[in-house]
């Protein structure tokens, strides 16, 4: 693909609809609900507003048409060039070796016009929360360009790329498994409010049976988060498939909006294993592969590479796609002496609340003191840390467990701090940051020994020296 080419013409209507949908909807609804004759009867103000919206819509269409007409994309041996020759000329050159993920997506609008969005992300902290390049092509061109981008960095992977029908997935999830993932991934907050909604439902039924006036609004408000969290993942992760082509992991899913990620393993910044609260009861976990750009910036969905499976299945899958991260076993907890600084801050908070109970004569506030002590102990018990020769593994979470494993060479920053009590007993609380979106960038470490943080510092320095 050395020749210059434009995006598909569907770029114009799709971008217009995404940008000016409100103006377009206002114009259409005005005519549908009132009719042209009634609009004329409303006077000059209404007509002026509608004309203004129409002019705005026309301006958006013209701008996107000119941008489409004057933007050319070409793929050179080692770089991708996007040349916009509008009034404000802009030429962007991207080294192919910096591309961290290639996402092929087809949403509702793309399905309507029969095109695909080719989304590219590079390893850049500045744009980690957004897609760097979003191009629209026909299916054939999008697949050709995707394969060419992968081949440019990994010829062996290019030879391994086959069609969906020819390539056997490493793991796939049927209807029942996707539903299981949806239900067992509910957050504690959603479960709590769902319980409140169930109690309100029962109470409203009793009021109705007694002939009283019933209002279902509180029930709907309480139940809505759980219902939404259960239904949304089904549409997102329907037909979830994981394949491996050479040194790339290929992940595809979606019912209404389909997505297909191609992730180079050498640009994987971390592996995260999550165990949601309900899933822990059944010994299930799901996995995330942190490559910058993986996931949808629009939907803010988790960058999953595996839905809920057993610990054994997760271990077997990691052996196939990322064997360096497939180590199993429990991580060491914080040292026993770390319980004191963990309890100290929570105890102080509990004492302040207890003092408020005495001042304002609200005795029930004093019950929060044992709650604060329990919270401090849980915080101490849920923090885990393992230091390997080339990786660090951090685990946290009281109800929902989260374990992240990162190579030392992928760490961007280490920080830790000690208060008077922590210094006296030789522990510190800190964290590390990696190149990722804001959701996974900062990862806190609980109270651990100062020698552990010294080891991490040396390991980061050694990894940097080896890289040079």
Coordinates of C-alpha atoms in Angstrom, one line a residue:
X1 CA 0.0 0.0 0.0
X2 CA 2.6 2.5 -1.1
X3 CA 0.2 4.6 -3.1
X4 CA -1.8 7.4 -1.6
X5 CA -5.5 6.8 -0.9
X6 CA -8.3 8.4 0.9
X7 CA -10.6 7.0 3.6
X8 CA -14.0 5.7 2.4
X9 CA -16.5 8.4 1.5
X10 CA -18.7 7.1 4.3
X11 CA -16.3 9.1 6.5
X12 CA -18.3 12.3 5.7
X13 CA -21.8 11.1 6.8
X14 CA -20.5 9.1 9.8
X15 CA -18.4 12.0 11.1
X16 CA -21.3 14.4 10.5
X17 CA -23.8 12.2 12.3
X18 CA -21.4 11.8 15.3
X19 CA -20.6 15.5 15.5
X20 CA -24.0 17.2 14.7
X21 CA -26.5 14.6 15.7
X22 CA -28.2 17.0 18.1
X23 CA -28.8 19.6 15.5
X24 CA -30.0 17.0 13.0
X25 CA -32.3 15.5 15.6
X26 CA -33.8 18.9 16.5
X27 CA -34.6 19.7 12.9
X28 CA -36.1 16.3 12.1
X29 CA -38.2 16.2 15.3
X30 CA -39.5 19.7 14.7
X31 CA -40.9 18.7 11.3
X32 CA -42.1 15.3 12.5
X33 CA -44.0 16.5 15.6
X34 CA -45.3 19.8 14.3
X35 CA -45.3 19.7 10.5
X36 CA -44.1 22.4 8.2
X37 CA -47.3 24.5 8.4
X38 CA -47.2 24.7 12.2
X39 CA -43.6 25.7 12.2
X40 CA -44.4 28.7 9.9
X41 CA -47.1 29.7 12.4
X42 CA -44.7 29.8 15.3
X43 CA -43.0 33.0 14.0
X44 CA -39.6 34.2 12.9
X45 CA -37.8 33.1 16.1
X46 CA -38.5 29.4 15.6
X47 CA -37.8 29.6 11.9
X48 CA -34.5 31.4 12.6
X49 CA -33.4 28.7 15.1
X50 CA -34.1 25.9 12.6
X51 CA -32.3 27.8 9.8
X52 CA -29.3 28.3 12.2
X53 CA -29.2 24.6 12.9
X54 CA -29.5 23.8 9.2
X55 CA -26.6 26.2 8.4
X56 CA -24.5 24.6 11.3
X57 CA -25.2 21.1 9.9
X58 CA -24.3 22.2 6.4
X59 CA -21.0 23.8 7.7
X60 CA -20.1 20.5 9.4
X61 CA -20.8 18.5 6.3
X62 CA -18.7 20.9 4.2
X63 CA -15.8 20.7 6.7
X64 CA -15.8 16.9 6.8
X65 CA -16.1 16.7 3.0
X66 CA -13.1 18.9 2.5
X67 CA -11.1 17.0 5.2
X68 CA -12.0 13.7 3.5
X69 CA -11.2 15.1 0.0
X70 CA -7.8 16.6 1.1
X71 CA -6.5 13.8 3.4
X72 CA -4.3 11.1 2.0
X73 CA -2.9 8.0 3.7
X74 CA 0.1 6.0 2.5
X75 CA 2.1 3.2 4.0
X76 CA 5.8 3.3 3.5
X77 CA 8.3 0.5 4.4
X78 CA 8.9 1.8 8.0
X79 CA 6.3 4.5 8.5
X80 CA 2.6 5.5 8.1
X81 CA 2.0 8.9 6.6
X82 CA -1.3 10.8 7.0
X83 CA -1.1 14.0 4.9
X84 CA -3.9 16.6 5.4
X85 CA -3.7 19.2 2.6
X86 CA -6.4 21.6 3.8
X87 CA -5.9 25.3 4.6
X88 CA -4.0 24.4 7.7
X89 CA -1.7 21.7 6.2
X90 CA -0.7 18.9 8.6
X91 CA 1.5 15.9 7.8
X92 CA 1.8 13.2 10.4
X93 CA 4.5 10.5 10.2
X94 CA 4.2 7.5 12.5
X95 CA 7.0 4.9 12.9
X96 CA 5.4 1.5 12.5
X97 CA 7.5 0.1 15.4
X98 CA 5.7 2.4 17.8
X99 CA 2.2 1.1 17.1
X100 CA 0.9 -0.7 20.2
X101 CA -2.4 -2.0 18.9
X102 CA -4.5 -2.3 15.7
X103 CA -8.2 -2.3 16.3
X104 CA -10.8 -3.2 13.6
X105 CA -14.2 -1.9 14.7
X106 CA -17.6 -1.9 13.1
X107 CA -20.3 0.0 15.0
X108 CA -23.9 0.6 14.1
X109 CA -23.1 3.5 11.7
X110 CA -20.3 1.5 10.1
X111 CA -22.6 -1.5 9.6
X112 CA -25.1 0.9 7.9
X113 CA -22.6 2.1 5.4
X114 CA -20.7 -1.3 5.1
X115 CA -17.3 0.0 6.3
X116 CA -14.8 -0.5 9.1
X117 CA -13.0 1.8 11.5
X118 CA -9.3 1.1 11.7
X119 CA -8.1 2.4 15.0
X120 CA -4.4 2.7 15.7
X121 CA -2.7 3.5 19.1
X122 CA 1.0 4.2 19.8
X123 CA 3.0 3.8 23.0
X124 CA 2.5 7.3 24.2
X125 CA 1.7 8.5 27.7
X126 CA 0.2 11.7 26.3
X127 CA -2.6 9.9 24.3
X128 CA -3.0 6.8 26.5
X129 CA -6.7 7.6 27.2
X130 CA -7.7 8.1 23.6
X131 CA -7.3 6.6 20.1
X132 CA -4.5 8.1 18.2
X133 CA -5.7 7.5 14.6
X134 CA -9.3 6.6 13.6
X135 CA -9.6 5.8 9.9
X136 CA -12.6 4.5 7.9
X137 CA -12.2 2.1 5.0
X138 CA -14.1 -0.6 3.2
X139 CA -13.7 -4.1 4.6
X140 CA -11.2 -5.2 2.0
X141 CA -8.9 -2.1 2.4
X142 CA -9.2 -2.2 6.2
X143 CA -8.1 -5.8 6.3
X144 CA -5.3 -5.2 3.8
X145 CA -4.0 -2.2 5.8
X146 CA -4.3 -4.1 9.1
X147 CA -2.3 -7.1 7.8
X148 CA 0.3 -4.8 6.2
X149 CA 0.8 -2.9 9.5
X150 CA 1.2 -6.2 11.4
X151 CA 3.6 -7.6 8.7
X152 CA 5.7 -4.5 8.9
X153 CA 6.7 -5.2 12.5
X154 CA 6.4 -9.0 12.5
X155 CA 6.8 -10.9 9.2
X156 CA 6.3 -14.3 11.0
X157 CA 2.9 -13.0 12.3
X158 CA 2.0 -11.9 8.8
X159 CA 2.5 -15.5 7.5
X160 CA 0.4 -16.8 10.4
X161 CA -2.6 -14.5 9.8
X162 CA -5.5 -16.5 8.4
X163 CA -9.2 -16.0 8.1
X164 CA -11.6 -16.6 11.1
X165 CA -12.9 -19.8 9.5
X166 CA -9.4 -21.3 9.1
X167 CA -7.9 -20.3 12.4
X168 CA -8.9 -22.2 15.5
X169 CA -9.4 -19.9 18.6
X170 CA -7.3 -20.6 21.7
X171 CA -10.4 -20.0 23.7
X172 CA -14.0 -18.9 22.9
X173 CA -17.1 -18.1 25.0
X174 CA -20.6 -19.2 24.2
X175 CA -23.9 -17.6 25.2
X176 CA -24.0 -19.2 28.6
X177 CA -20.4 -18.2 29.5
X178 CA -21.0 -14.6 28.4
X179 CA -24.1 -14.4 30.6
X180 CA -22.1 -15.9 33.5
X181 CA -19.5 -13.3 33.1
X182 CA -22.1 -10.5 33.0
X183 CA -23.9 -11.7 36.2
X184 CA -20.8 -12.5 38.3
X185 CA -19.0 -9.3 37.3
X186 CA -21.5 -7.1 39.2
X187 CA -19.9 -4.6 41.6
X188 CA -20.6 -4.6 45.3
X189 CA -22.5 -1.3 45.0
X190 CA -24.8 -2.7 42.3
X191 CA -25.4 -5.9 44.3
X192 CA -26.3 -3.7 47.4
X193 CA -28.7 -1.5 45.5
X194 CA -30.2 -4.5 43.8
X195 CA -31.0 -5.9 47.2
X196 CA -32.5 -2.6 48.3
X197 CA -34.6 -2.7 45.1
X198 CA -35.8 -6.2 45.9
X199 CA -36.9 -5.2 49.4
X200 CA -38.7 -2.1 47.9
X201 CA -40.4 -4.4 45.4
X202 CA -41.7 -6.7 48.1
X203 CA -42.9 -3.7 50.2
X204 CA -44.7 -2.2 47.2
X205 CA -46.4 -5.4 46.5
X206 CA -47.7 -5.5 50.1
X207 CA -48.9 -1.9 49.8
X208 CA -50.6 -2.7 46.6
X209 CA -52.3 -5.8 48.1
X210 CA -53.6 -3.6 51.0
X211 CA -55.1 -1.1 48.5
X212 CA -52.5 1.6 49.0
X213 CA -50.9 3.9 46.4
X214 CA -47.8 2.4 44.8
X215 CA -44.8 4.2 43.3
X216 CA -42.3 2.0 41.3
X217 CA -39.8 4.8 40.7
X218 CA -37.6 4.0 43.8
X219 CA -37.5 0.3 42.7
X220 CA -36.5 1.2 39.2
X221 CA -33.8 3.6 40.4
X222 CA -32.4 1.0 42.8
X223 CA -32.4 -1.9 40.3
X224 CA -31.2 0.1 37.2
X225 CA -27.4 -0.1 38.0
X226 CA -27.4 -3.9 38.4
X227 CA -29.6 -4.4 35.3
X228 CA -27.4 -2.1 33.2
X229 CA -24.1 -3.7 34.4
X230 CA -25.6 -7.2 33.5
X231 CA -26.9 -6.3 30.1
X232 CA -24.1 -4.0 28.7
X233 CA -21.3 -6.6 28.8
X234 CA -23.4 -9.1 26.9
X235 CA -23.7 -6.8 23.9
X236 CA -20.0 -5.9 24.2
X237 CA -18.5 -9.3 24.7
X238 CA -20.8 -11.5 22.7
X239 CA -19.0 -14.1 20.5
X240 CA -15.7 -13.5 22.4
X241 CA -12.7 -15.2 20.7
X242 CA -9.0 -15.2 21.4
X243 CA -6.4 -16.3 18.7
X244 CA -2.7 -16.0 18.4
X245 CA -0.9 -15.3 15.1
X246 CA 2.9 -15.3 15.5
X247 CA 3.7 -12.7 18.2
X248 CA 0.3 -11.1 18.1
X249 CA -2.8 -11.8 20.1
X250 CA -6.0 -11.4 18.2
X251 CA -9.1 -10.7 20.2
X252 CA -12.6 -10.3 18.7
X253 CA -16.0 -9.7 20.2
X254 CA -19.2 -7.7 19.9
X255 CA -22.9 -8.2 19.0
X256 CA -24.0 -4.8 17.7
X257 CA -20.6 -3.1 17.6
X258 CA -18.0 -5.6 16.7
X259 CA -14.3 -5.2 17.5
X260 CA -11.1 -7.0 16.6
X261 CA -7.8 -6.1 18.3
X262 CA -4.4 -7.2 17.1
X263 CA -1.9 -6.8 20.0
X264 CA 1.9 -7.2 19.7
X265 CA 3.1 -9.2 22.7
X266 CA 6.4 -7.3 22.8
X267 CA 4.4 -4.1 23.6
X268 CA 2.4 -5.7 26.4
X269 CA 3.0 -3.4 29.5
X270 CA 1.2 -5.6 32.1
X271 CA -1.1 -8.5 32.7
X272 CA -4.0 -8.0 35.1
X273 CA -6.0 -10.8 36.7
X274 CA -9.3 -9.7 38.2
X275 CA -11.5 -11.7 40.6
X276 CA -14.8 -9.9 41.1
X277 CA -16.6 -10.3 44.4
X278 CA -19.2 -12.8 43.2
X279 CA -16.8 -14.6 40.9
X280 CA -14.5 -15.3 43.9
X281 CA -17.2 -17.5 45.4
X282 CA -16.9 -19.8 42.4
X283 CA -13.1 -19.6 41.9
X284 CA -13.3 -17.6 38.6
X285 CA -11.2 -14.9 37.3
X286 CA -10.8 -12.8 34.1
X287 CA -7.8 -11.2 32.5
X288 CA -6.7 -7.9 31.0
X289 CA -3.7 -7.3 28.7
X290 CA -2.5 -3.7 29.1
X291 CA -1.4 -2.5 25.7
X292 CA -1.8 1.2 25.2
X293 CA -4.9 1.9 23.2
X294 CA -6.6 -1.5 23.8
X295 CA -10.2 -1.0 24.7
X296 CA -12.7 1.7 23.6
X297 CA -12.1 5.3 24.6
X298 CA -15.8 5.9 23.8
X299 CA -17.2 3.1 25.9
X300 CA -14.4 3.0 28.5
X301 CA -14.6 -0.8 28.6
X302 CA -12.1 -2.9 30.3
X303 CA -9.3 -4.3 27.9
X304 CA -10.2 -7.9 28.5
X305 CA -8.4 -10.8 26.8
X306 CA -10.3 -13.5 28.7
X307 CA -13.8 -13.6 30.3
X308 CA -14.4 -15.3 33.6
X309 CA -12.8 -18.8 33.7
X310 CA -11.3 -21.0 36.4
X311 CA -7.8 -20.4 37.7
X312 CA -6.6 -23.5 35.8
X313 CA -8.1 -22.3 32.5
X314 CA -6.5 -18.9 33.0
X315 CA -3.1 -20.5 33.7
X316 CA -3.4 -22.7 30.5
X317 CA -4.4 -19.7 28.4
X318 CA -1.5 -17.6 29.6
X319 CA 0.9 -20.5 28.9
X320 CA -0.2 -20.2 25.2
X321 CA -0.2 -16.4 24.7
X322 CA 2.2 -15.0 27.4
X323 CA 4.0 -17.8 29.2
X324 CA 6.2 -15.4 31.1
X325 CA 3.1 -14.3 33.1
X326 CA 1.7 -17.7 33.7
X327 CA 3.1 -18.2 37.2
X328 CA 0.6 -19.4 39.8
X329 CA 0.3 -19.3 43.6
X330 CA -0.6 -16.9 46.3
X331 CA 1.4 -13.8 46.8
X332 CA 3.0 -12.9 50.2
X333 CA 0.9 -10.6 52.4
X334 CA 2.2 -7.5 54.1
X335 CA 4.5 -8.3 57.0
X336 CA 2.8 -8.6 60.4
X337 CA 4.3 -5.3 61.7
X338 CA 2.6 -3.4 58.8
X339 CA -0.7 -3.8 60.6
X340 CA 0.1 -0.9 63.0
X341 CA 0.5 2.0 60.4
X342 CA -2.5 0.5 58.5
X343 CA -4.7 0.7 61.6
X344 CA -3.3 4.0 62.8
X345 CA -4.9 6.2 60.1
X346 CA -8.3 4.4 60.3
X347 CA -8.2 4.5 64.1
X348 CA -7.7 8.3 64.0
X349 CA -10.7 8.7 61.7
X350 CA -12.8 6.5 64.0
X351 CA -11.8 8.5 67.1
X352 CA -12.8 11.7 65.3
X353 CA -16.2 10.3 64.5
X354 CA -16.6 9.1 68.1
X355 CA -15.8 12.6 69.4
X356 CA -18.4 13.9 67.1
X357 CA -20.9 11.4 68.6
X358 CA -20.2 12.8 72.0
X359 CA -20.4 16.4 70.9
X360 CA -23.7 16.1 68.9
X361 CA -25.2 13.4 71.1
X362 CA -25.5 10.9 68.3
X363 CA -24.4 7.7 70.1
X364 CA -24.8 5.6 67.0
X365 CA -21.9 7.4 65.3
X366 CA -19.6 5.7 67.9
X367 CA -20.4 2.4 66.1
X368 CA -18.2 3.6 63.2
X369 CA -15.1 3.2 65.4
X370 CA -15.1 -0.7 65.1
X371 CA -16.0 -0.3 61.4
X372 CA -12.9 1.9 60.9
X373 CA -10.7 -0.6 62.8
X374 CA -12.0 -3.5 60.6
X375 CA -11.4 -1.4 57.5
X376 CA -7.8 -0.8 58.5
X377 CA -7.2 -4.5 59.1
X378 CA -8.8 -5.5 55.8
X379 CA -6.6 -3.0 54.0
X380 CA -3.6 -4.6 55.6
X381 CA -4.7 -8.1 54.8
X382 CA -5.6 -7.5 51.1
X383 CA -2.2 -6.1 50.1
X384 CA 0.2 -8.6 48.5
X385 CA 3.5 -8.2 46.8
X386 CA 5.9 -10.6 45.0
X387 CA 9.3 -9.6 43.6
X388 CA 10.6 -11.9 40.9
X389 CA 13.9 -11.6 39.0
X390 CA 12.3 -9.7 36.1
X391 CA 8.8 -8.8 37.3
X392 CA 6.8 -7.4 40.1
X393 CA 3.3 -8.6 41.0
X394 CA 0.9 -6.6 43.2
X395 CA -2.4 -7.7 44.5
X396 CA -5.1 -5.7 46.3
X397 CA -8.8 -5.6 47.0
X398 CA -11.0 -6.6 49.9
X399 CA -14.0 -7.9 48.0
X400 CA -13.0 -7.7 44.4
X401 CA -9.4 -8.9 44.0
X402 CA -7.0 -7.4 41.4
X403 CA -3.5 -8.7 40.6
X404 CA -1.2 -6.9 38.2
X405 CA 2.1 -8.3 37.0
X406 CA 4.6 -6.0 35.3
X407 CA 8.2 -6.3 34.1
X408 CA 10.6 -4.0 35.8
X409 CA 11.6 -2.5 32.4
X410 CA 8.0 -1.4 31.9
X411 CA 7.8 0.5 35.1
X412 CA 7.9 4.3 34.6
X413 CA 7.9 5.5 38.2
X414 CA 8.3 4.2 41.8
X415 CA 7.2 6.2 44.8
X416 CA 7.0 5.4 48.5
X417 CA 6.6 7.3 51.7
X418 CA 6.9 6.6 55.5
X419 CA 5.3 8.3 58.5
X420 CA 6.9 8.4 61.9
X421 CA 5.3 5.1 63.0
X422 CA 6.1 3.3 59.6
X423 CA 9.7 4.5 59.8
X424 CA 10.1 3.2 63.3
X425 CA 9.1 -0.3 62.3
X426 CA 10.9 -0.2 58.9
X427 CA 7.9 -0.3 56.4
X428 CA 6.7 2.1 53.7
X429 CA 3.6 2.5 51.6
X430 CA 4.1 3.3 47.9
X431 CA 3.2 2.4 44.3
X432 CA 4.4 2.1 40.7
X433 CA 3.1 3.6 37.5
X434 CA 3.2 2.1 34.0
X435 CA 2.4 3.4 30.5
X436 CA -1.3 2.8 30.3
X437 CA -4.7 4.6 30.4
X438 CA -5.5 6.4 33.6
X439 CA -7.5 3.4 34.9
X440 CA -4.4 1.2 35.2
X441 CA -1.6 3.8 35.2
X442 CA -1.1 4.1 39.0
X443 CA -0.9 0.9 41.1
X444 CA -0.6 1.2 44.8
X445 CA 1.5 -1.0 47.0
X446 CA 0.6 -1.6 50.7
X447 CA 2.9 -1.4 53.7
X448 CA 6.0 -3.5 53.0
X449 CA 9.6 -3.5 54.1
X450 CA 12.0 -0.7 53.0
X451 CA 14.3 -3.4 51.6
X452 CA 11.5 -4.4 49.2
X453 CA 11.4 -0.9 47.8
X454 CA 15.2 -0.8 47.6
X455 CA 15.0 -4.1 45.6
X456 CA 12.5 -2.6 43.1
X457 CA 14.7 0.5 42.7
X458 CA 17.7 -1.6 41.8
X459 CA 15.7 -3.8 39.5
X460 CA 14.3 -0.8 37.6
X461 CA 17.9 0.6 37.2
X462 CA 19.3 -2.8 36.1
X463 CA 16.5 -3.1 33.5
X464 CA 17.2 0.4 32.2
X465 CA 20.9 -0.4 31.9
X466 CA 20.2 -3.7 30.0
X467 CA 17.9 -1.8 27.6
X468 CA 20.7 0.6 26.8

